[in-house]
PDB file of C-alpha atoms in Angstrom:
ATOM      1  CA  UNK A   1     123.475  93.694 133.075  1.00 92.00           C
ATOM      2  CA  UNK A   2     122.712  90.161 132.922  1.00 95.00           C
ATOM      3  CA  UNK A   3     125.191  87.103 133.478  1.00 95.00           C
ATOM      4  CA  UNK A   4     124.502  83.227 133.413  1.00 95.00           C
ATOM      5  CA  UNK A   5     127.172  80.797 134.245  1.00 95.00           C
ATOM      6  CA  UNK A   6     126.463  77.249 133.627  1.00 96.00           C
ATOM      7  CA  UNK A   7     122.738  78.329 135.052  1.00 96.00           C
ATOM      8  CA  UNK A   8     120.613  74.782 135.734  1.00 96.00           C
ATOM      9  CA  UNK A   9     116.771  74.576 136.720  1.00 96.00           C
ATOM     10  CA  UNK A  10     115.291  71.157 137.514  1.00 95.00           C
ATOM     11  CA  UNK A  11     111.686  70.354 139.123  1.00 90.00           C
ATOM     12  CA  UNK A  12     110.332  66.951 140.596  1.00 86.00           C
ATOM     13  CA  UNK A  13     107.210  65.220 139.177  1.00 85.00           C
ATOM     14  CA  UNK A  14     106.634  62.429 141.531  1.00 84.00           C
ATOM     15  CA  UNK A  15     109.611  60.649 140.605  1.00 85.00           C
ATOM     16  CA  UNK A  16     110.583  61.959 137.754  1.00 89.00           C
ATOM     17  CA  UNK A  17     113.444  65.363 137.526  1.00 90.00           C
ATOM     18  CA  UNK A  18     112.512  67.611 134.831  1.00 90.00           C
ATOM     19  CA  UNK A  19     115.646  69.882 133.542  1.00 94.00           C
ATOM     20  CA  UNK A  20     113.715  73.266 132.729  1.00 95.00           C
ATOM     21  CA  UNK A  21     117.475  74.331 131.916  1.00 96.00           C
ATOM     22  CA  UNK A  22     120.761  72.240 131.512  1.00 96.00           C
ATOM     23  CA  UNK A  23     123.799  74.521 131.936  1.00 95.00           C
ATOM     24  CA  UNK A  24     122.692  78.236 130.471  1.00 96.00           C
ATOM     25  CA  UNK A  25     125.963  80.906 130.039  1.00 96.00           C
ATOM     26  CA  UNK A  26     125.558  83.828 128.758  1.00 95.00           C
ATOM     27  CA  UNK A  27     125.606  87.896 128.921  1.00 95.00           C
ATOM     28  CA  UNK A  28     123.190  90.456 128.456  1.00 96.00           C
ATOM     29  CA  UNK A  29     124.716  93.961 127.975  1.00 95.00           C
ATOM     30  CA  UNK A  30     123.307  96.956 129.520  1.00 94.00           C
ATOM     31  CA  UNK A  31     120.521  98.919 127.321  1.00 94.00           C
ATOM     32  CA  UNK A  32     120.821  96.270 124.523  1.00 96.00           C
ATOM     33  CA  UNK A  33     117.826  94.283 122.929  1.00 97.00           C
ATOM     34  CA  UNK A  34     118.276  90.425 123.837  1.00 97.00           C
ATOM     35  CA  UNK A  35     115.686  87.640 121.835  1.00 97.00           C
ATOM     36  CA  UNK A  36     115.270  84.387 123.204  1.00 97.00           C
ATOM     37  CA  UNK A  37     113.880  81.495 120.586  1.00 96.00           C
ATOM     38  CA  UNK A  38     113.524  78.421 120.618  1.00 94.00           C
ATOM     39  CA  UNK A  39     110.680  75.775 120.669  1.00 93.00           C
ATOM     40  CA  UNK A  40     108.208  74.870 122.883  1.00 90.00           C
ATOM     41  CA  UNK A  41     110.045  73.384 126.121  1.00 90.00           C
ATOM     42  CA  UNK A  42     113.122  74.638 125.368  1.00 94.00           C
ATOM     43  CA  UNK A  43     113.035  76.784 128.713  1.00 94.00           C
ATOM     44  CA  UNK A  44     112.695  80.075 127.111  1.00 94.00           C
ATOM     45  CA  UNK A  45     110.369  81.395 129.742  1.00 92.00           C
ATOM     46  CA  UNK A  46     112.150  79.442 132.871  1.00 95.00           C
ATOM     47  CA  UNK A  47     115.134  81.302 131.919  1.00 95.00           C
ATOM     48  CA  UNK A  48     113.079  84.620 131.880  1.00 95.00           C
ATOM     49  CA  UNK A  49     111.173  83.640 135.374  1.00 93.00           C
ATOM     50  CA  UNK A  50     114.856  83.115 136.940  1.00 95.00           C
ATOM     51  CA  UNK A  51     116.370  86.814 135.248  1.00 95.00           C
ATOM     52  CA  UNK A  52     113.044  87.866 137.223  1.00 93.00           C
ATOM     53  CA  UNK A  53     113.682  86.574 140.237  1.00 92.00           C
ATOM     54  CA  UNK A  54     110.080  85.233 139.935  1.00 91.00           C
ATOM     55  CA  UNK A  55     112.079  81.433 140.577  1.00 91.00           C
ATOM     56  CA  UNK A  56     115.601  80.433 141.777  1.00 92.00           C
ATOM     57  CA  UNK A  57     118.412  78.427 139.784  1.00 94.00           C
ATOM     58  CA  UNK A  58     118.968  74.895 141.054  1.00 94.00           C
ATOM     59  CA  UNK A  59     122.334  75.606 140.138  1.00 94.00           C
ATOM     60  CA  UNK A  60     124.690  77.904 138.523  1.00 94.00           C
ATOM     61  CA  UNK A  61     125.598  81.319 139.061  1.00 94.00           C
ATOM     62  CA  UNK A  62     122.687  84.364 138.375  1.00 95.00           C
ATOM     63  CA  UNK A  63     124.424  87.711 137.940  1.00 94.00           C
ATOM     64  CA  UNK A  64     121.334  90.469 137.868  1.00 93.00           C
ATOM     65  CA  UNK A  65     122.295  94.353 137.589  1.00 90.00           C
ATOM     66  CA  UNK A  66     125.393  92.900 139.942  1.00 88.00           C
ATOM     67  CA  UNK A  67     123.274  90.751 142.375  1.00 89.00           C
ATOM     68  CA  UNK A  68     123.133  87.496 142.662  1.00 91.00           C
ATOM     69  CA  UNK A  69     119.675  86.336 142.442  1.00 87.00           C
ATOM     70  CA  UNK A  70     120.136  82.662 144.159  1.00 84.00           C
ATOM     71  CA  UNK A  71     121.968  84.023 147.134  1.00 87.00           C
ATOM     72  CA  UNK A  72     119.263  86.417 147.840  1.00 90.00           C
ATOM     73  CA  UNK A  73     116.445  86.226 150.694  1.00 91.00           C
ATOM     74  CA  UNK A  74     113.036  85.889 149.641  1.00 90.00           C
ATOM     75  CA  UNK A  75     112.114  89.618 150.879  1.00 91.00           C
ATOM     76  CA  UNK A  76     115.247  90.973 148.825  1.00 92.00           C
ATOM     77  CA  UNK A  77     113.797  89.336 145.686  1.00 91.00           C
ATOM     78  CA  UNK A  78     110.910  90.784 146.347  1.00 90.00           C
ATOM     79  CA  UNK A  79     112.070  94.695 146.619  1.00 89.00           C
ATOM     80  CA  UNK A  80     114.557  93.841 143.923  1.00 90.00           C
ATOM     81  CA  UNK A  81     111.727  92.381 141.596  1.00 89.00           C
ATOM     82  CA  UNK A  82     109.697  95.193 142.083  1.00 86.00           C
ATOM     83  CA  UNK A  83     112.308  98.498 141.635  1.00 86.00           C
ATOM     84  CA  UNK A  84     114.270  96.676 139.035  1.00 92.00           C
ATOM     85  CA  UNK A  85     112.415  94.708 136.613  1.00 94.00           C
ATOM     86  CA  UNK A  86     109.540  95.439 134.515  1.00 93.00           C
ATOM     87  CA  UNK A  87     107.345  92.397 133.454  1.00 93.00           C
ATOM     88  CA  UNK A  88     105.245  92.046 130.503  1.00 91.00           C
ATOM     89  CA  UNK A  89     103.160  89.103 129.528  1.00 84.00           C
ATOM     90  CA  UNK A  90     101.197  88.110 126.208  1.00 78.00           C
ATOM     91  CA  UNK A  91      97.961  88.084 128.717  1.00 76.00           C
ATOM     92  CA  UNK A  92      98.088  91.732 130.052  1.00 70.00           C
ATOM     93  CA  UNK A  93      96.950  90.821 133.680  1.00 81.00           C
ATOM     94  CA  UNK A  94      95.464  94.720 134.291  1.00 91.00           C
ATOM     95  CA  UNK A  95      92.695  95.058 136.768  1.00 93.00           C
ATOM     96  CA  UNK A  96      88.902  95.119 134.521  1.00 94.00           C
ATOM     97  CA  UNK A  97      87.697  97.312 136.897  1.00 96.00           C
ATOM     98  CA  UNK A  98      90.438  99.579 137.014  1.00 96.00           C
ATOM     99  CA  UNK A  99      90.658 102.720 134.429  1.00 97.00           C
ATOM    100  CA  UNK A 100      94.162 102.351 132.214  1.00 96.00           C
ATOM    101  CA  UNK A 101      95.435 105.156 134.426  1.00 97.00           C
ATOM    102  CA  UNK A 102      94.425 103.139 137.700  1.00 96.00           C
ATOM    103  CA  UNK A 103      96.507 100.051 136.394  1.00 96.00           C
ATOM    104  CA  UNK A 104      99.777 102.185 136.020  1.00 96.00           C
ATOM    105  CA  UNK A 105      99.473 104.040 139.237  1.00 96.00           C
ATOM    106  CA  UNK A 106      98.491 100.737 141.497  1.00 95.00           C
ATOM    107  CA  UNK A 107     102.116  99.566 141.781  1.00 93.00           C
ATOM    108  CA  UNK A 108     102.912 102.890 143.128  1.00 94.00           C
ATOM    109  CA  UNK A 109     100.044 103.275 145.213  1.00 95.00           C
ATOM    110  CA  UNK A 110     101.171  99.943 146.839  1.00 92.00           C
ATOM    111  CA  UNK A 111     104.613 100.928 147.519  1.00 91.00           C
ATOM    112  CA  UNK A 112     103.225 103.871 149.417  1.00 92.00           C
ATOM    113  CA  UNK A 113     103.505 107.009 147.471  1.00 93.00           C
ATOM    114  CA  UNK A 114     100.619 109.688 147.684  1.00 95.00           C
ATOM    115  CA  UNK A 115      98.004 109.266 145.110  1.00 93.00           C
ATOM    116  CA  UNK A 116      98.788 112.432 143.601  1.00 95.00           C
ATOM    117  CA  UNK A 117     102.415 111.354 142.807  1.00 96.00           C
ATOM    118  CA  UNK A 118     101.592 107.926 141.763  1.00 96.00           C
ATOM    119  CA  UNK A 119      99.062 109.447 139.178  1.00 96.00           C
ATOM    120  CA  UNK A 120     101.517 111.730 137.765  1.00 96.00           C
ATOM    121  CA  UNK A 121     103.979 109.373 137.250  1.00 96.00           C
ATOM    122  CA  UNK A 122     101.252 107.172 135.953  1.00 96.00           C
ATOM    123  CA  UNK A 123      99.644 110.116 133.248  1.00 96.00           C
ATOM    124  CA  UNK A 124     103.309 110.590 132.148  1.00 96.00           C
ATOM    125  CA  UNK A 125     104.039 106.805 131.261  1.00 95.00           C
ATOM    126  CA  UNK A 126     100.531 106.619 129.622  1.00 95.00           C
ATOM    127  CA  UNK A 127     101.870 109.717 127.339  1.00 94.00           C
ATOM    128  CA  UNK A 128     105.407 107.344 126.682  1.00 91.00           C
ATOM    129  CA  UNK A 129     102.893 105.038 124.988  1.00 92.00           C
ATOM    130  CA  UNK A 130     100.793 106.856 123.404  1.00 90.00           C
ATOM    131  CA  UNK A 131      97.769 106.639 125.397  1.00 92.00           C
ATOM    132  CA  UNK A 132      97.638 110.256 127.693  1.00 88.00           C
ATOM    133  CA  UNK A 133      93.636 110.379 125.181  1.00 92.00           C
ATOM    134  CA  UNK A 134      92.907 106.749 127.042  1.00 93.00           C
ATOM    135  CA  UNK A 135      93.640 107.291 130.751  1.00 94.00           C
ATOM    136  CA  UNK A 136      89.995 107.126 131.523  1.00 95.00           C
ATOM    137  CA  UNK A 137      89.045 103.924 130.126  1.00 96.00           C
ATOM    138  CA  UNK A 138      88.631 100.571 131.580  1.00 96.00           C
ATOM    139  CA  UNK A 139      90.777  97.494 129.904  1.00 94.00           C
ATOM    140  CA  UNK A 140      86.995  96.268 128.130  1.00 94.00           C
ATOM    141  CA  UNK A 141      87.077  99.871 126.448  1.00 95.00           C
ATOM    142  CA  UNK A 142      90.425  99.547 125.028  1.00 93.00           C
ATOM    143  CA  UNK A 143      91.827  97.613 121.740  1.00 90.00           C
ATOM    144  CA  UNK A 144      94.595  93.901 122.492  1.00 89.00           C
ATOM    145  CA  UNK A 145      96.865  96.631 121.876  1.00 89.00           C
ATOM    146  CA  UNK A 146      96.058  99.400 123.456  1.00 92.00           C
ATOM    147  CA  UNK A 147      95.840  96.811 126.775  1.00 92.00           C
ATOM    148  CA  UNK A 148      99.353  95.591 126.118  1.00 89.00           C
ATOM    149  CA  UNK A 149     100.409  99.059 125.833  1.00 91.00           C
ATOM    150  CA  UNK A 150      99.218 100.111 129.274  1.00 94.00           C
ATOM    151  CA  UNK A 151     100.677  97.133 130.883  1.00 93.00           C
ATOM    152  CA  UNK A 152     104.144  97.944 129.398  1.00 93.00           C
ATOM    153  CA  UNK A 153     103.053 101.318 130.947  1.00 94.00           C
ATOM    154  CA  UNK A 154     102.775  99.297 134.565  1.00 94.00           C
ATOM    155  CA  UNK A 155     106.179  97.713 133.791  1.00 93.00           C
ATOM    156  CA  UNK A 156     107.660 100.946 133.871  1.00 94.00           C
ATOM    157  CA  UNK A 157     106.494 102.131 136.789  1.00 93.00           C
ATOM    158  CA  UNK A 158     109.837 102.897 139.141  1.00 93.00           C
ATOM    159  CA  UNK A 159     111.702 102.973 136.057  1.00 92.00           C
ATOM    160  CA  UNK A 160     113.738  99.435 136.130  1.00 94.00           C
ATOM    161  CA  UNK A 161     116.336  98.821 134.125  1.00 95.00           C
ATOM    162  CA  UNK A 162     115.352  95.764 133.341  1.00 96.00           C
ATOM    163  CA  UNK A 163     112.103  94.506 131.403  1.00 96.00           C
ATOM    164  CA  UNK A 164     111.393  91.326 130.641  1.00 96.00           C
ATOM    165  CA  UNK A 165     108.508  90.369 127.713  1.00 95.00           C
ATOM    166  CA  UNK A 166     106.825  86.793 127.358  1.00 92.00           C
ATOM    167  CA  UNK A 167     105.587  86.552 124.208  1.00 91.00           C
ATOM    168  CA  UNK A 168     104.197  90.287 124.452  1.00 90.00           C
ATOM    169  CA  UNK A 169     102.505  90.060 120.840  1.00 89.00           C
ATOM    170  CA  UNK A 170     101.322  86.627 121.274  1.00 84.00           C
ATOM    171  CA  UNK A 171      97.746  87.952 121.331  1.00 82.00           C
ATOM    172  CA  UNK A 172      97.480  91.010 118.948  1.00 85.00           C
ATOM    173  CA  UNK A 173      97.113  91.684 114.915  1.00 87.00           C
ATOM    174  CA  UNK A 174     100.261  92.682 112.860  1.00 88.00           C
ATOM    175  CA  UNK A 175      99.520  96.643 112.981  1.00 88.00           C
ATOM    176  CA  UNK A 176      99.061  96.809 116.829  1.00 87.00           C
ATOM    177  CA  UNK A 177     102.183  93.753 117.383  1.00 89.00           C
ATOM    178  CA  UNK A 178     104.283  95.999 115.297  1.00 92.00           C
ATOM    179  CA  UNK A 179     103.106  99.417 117.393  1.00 89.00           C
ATOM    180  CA  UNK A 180     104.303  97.384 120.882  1.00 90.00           C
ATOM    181  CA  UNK A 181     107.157  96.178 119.474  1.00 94.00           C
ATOM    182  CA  UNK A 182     108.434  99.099 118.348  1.00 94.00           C
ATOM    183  CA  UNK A 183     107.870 100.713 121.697  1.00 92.00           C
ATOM    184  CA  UNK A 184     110.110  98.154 123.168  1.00 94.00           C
ATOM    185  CA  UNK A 185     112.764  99.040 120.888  1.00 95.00           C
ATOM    186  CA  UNK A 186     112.512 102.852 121.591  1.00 93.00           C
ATOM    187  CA  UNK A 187     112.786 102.003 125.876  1.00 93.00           C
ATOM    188  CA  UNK A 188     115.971  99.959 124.768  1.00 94.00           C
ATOM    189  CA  UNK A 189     117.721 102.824 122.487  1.00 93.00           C
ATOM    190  CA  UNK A 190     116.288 105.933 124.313  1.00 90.00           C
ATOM    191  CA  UNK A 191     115.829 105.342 127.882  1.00 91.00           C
ATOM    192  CA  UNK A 192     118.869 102.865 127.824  1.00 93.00           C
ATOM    193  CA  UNK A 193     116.508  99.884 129.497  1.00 95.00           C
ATOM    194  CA  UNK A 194     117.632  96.523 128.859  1.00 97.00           C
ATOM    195  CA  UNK A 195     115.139  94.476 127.124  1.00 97.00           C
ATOM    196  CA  UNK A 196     114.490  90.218 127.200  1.00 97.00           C
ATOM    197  CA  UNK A 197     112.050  89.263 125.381  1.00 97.00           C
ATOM    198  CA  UNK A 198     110.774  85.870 124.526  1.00 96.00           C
ATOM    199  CA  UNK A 199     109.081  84.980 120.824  1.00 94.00           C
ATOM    200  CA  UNK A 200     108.467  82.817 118.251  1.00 91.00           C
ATOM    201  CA  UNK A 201     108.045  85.102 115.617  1.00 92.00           C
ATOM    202  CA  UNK A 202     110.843  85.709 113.547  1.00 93.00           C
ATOM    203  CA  UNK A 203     109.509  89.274 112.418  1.00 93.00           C
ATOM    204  CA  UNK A 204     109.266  90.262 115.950  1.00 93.00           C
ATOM    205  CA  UNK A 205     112.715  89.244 116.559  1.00 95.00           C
ATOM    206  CA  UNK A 206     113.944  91.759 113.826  1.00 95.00           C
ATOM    207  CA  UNK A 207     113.497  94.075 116.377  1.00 95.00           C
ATOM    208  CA  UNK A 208     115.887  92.934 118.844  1.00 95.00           C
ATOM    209  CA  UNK A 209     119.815  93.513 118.754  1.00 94.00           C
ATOM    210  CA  UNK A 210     120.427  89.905 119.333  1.00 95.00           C
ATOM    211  CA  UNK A 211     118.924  86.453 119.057  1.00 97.00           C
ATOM    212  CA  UNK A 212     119.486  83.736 121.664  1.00 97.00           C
ATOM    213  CA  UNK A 213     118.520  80.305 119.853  1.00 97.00           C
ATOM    214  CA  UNK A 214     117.581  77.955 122.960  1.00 97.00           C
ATOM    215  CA  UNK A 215     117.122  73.983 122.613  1.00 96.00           C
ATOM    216  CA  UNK A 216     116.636  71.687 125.294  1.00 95.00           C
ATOM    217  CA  UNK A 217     117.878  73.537 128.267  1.00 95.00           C
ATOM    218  CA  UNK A 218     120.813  74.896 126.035  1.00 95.00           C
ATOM    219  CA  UNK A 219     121.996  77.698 124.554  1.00 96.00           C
ATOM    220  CA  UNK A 220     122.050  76.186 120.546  1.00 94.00           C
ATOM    221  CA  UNK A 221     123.314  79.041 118.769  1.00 93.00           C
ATOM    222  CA  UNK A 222     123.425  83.070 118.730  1.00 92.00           C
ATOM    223  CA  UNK A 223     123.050  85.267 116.115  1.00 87.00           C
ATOM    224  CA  UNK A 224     122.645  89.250 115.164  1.00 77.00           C
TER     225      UNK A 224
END
């Protein structure tokens, strides 16, 4: 699903070239649970932006469900962002004035289906995770995870194969960490969705199939 060949990222700061990334290879397989670790700096969520599409490689080859994300215009990111990866961040970035069922269907709403679609579609993802009893509620009625919960509910929207997670317990207690995490583990096994996510707990990375150890740019190490 996902392949990185000697993938580079670099920025300027006046002067000065910052390597986000220094030479990343690796693969992802289809409908497995990927980890990335490492500490702060180590470009754990620069290589997550680029398997996005939500940045380019300096360098390096990008292989993304077969497409190559660097060779891509910016309006084919764009589409292929939007149908093929699911995003979901440790702040959960819903609307406040929005109901939890409003959130989910926006995306769908924006891509032009009729309201009635996009809120079935929307009332069935909000039954995935556990929330069909919550539809009506804004994000200010709703628990850290509850509000993470709907936004991996968003994610899913048109069904990518990909989602990506930044740090998606960052921000909630051990009981409702453990309920989102184990939700990302069920979209990996059952619906066969390939899952990135970035973390630096070690108990959330028990969840995962696989743990990516990055240090400076670099892949350090790899372990089950």
């Amino acid at each position: 699903m996902i392949r990185c060949f000697d993938v580079r990222k670099t920025y300027r700061q006046g002067d000065n070239e910052i390597i986000a990334l220094a030479g990343i290879s690796l693969d992802i397989a289809r409908g497995s649970f990927a980890v990335i670790m490492g500490p702060s700096g180590s470009g754990k969520s620069t290589l997550l932006h680029l398997i996005g599409g939500l940045d380019r490689p300096s360098s390096g080859e990008l292989l993304v469900d077969g497409r190559l994300i660097g060779q891509m215009a910016d309006d084919q990111v764009t589409l292929f962002r939007r149908k093929k990866v699911g995003f979901v961040f440790q702040f959960f970035n819903l609307l406040p004035t929005l109901t939890a069922l409003e959130n989910v269907a926006l995306p769908l709403v924006l891509d032009g289906r009729a309201s009635s679609e996009a809120d079935q579609r929307a009332e069935a993802l909000l039954r995935k995770v556990g929330l069909d009893g919550r539809k009506k509620h804004l994000p200010e009625e709703l628990s850290g995870g509850e509000i993470q919960r709907v936004a991996m509910a968003r994610a899913l929207a048109f069904d990518p194969p990909i989602l990506l997670a930044d740090e998606p317990t960052g921000n909630l207690d051990s009981s409702n960490g453990t309920a989102v995490l184990t939700l990302l583990r069920r979209i990996s096994k059952e619906d066969g969705c390939t899952v990135v996510m970035v973390t630096h707990s070690d108990e959330a990375a028990d969840y995962g199939d696989r743990r990516i150890y990055l240090r400076d740019g670099r892949v350090e190490r790899e372990s089950a």
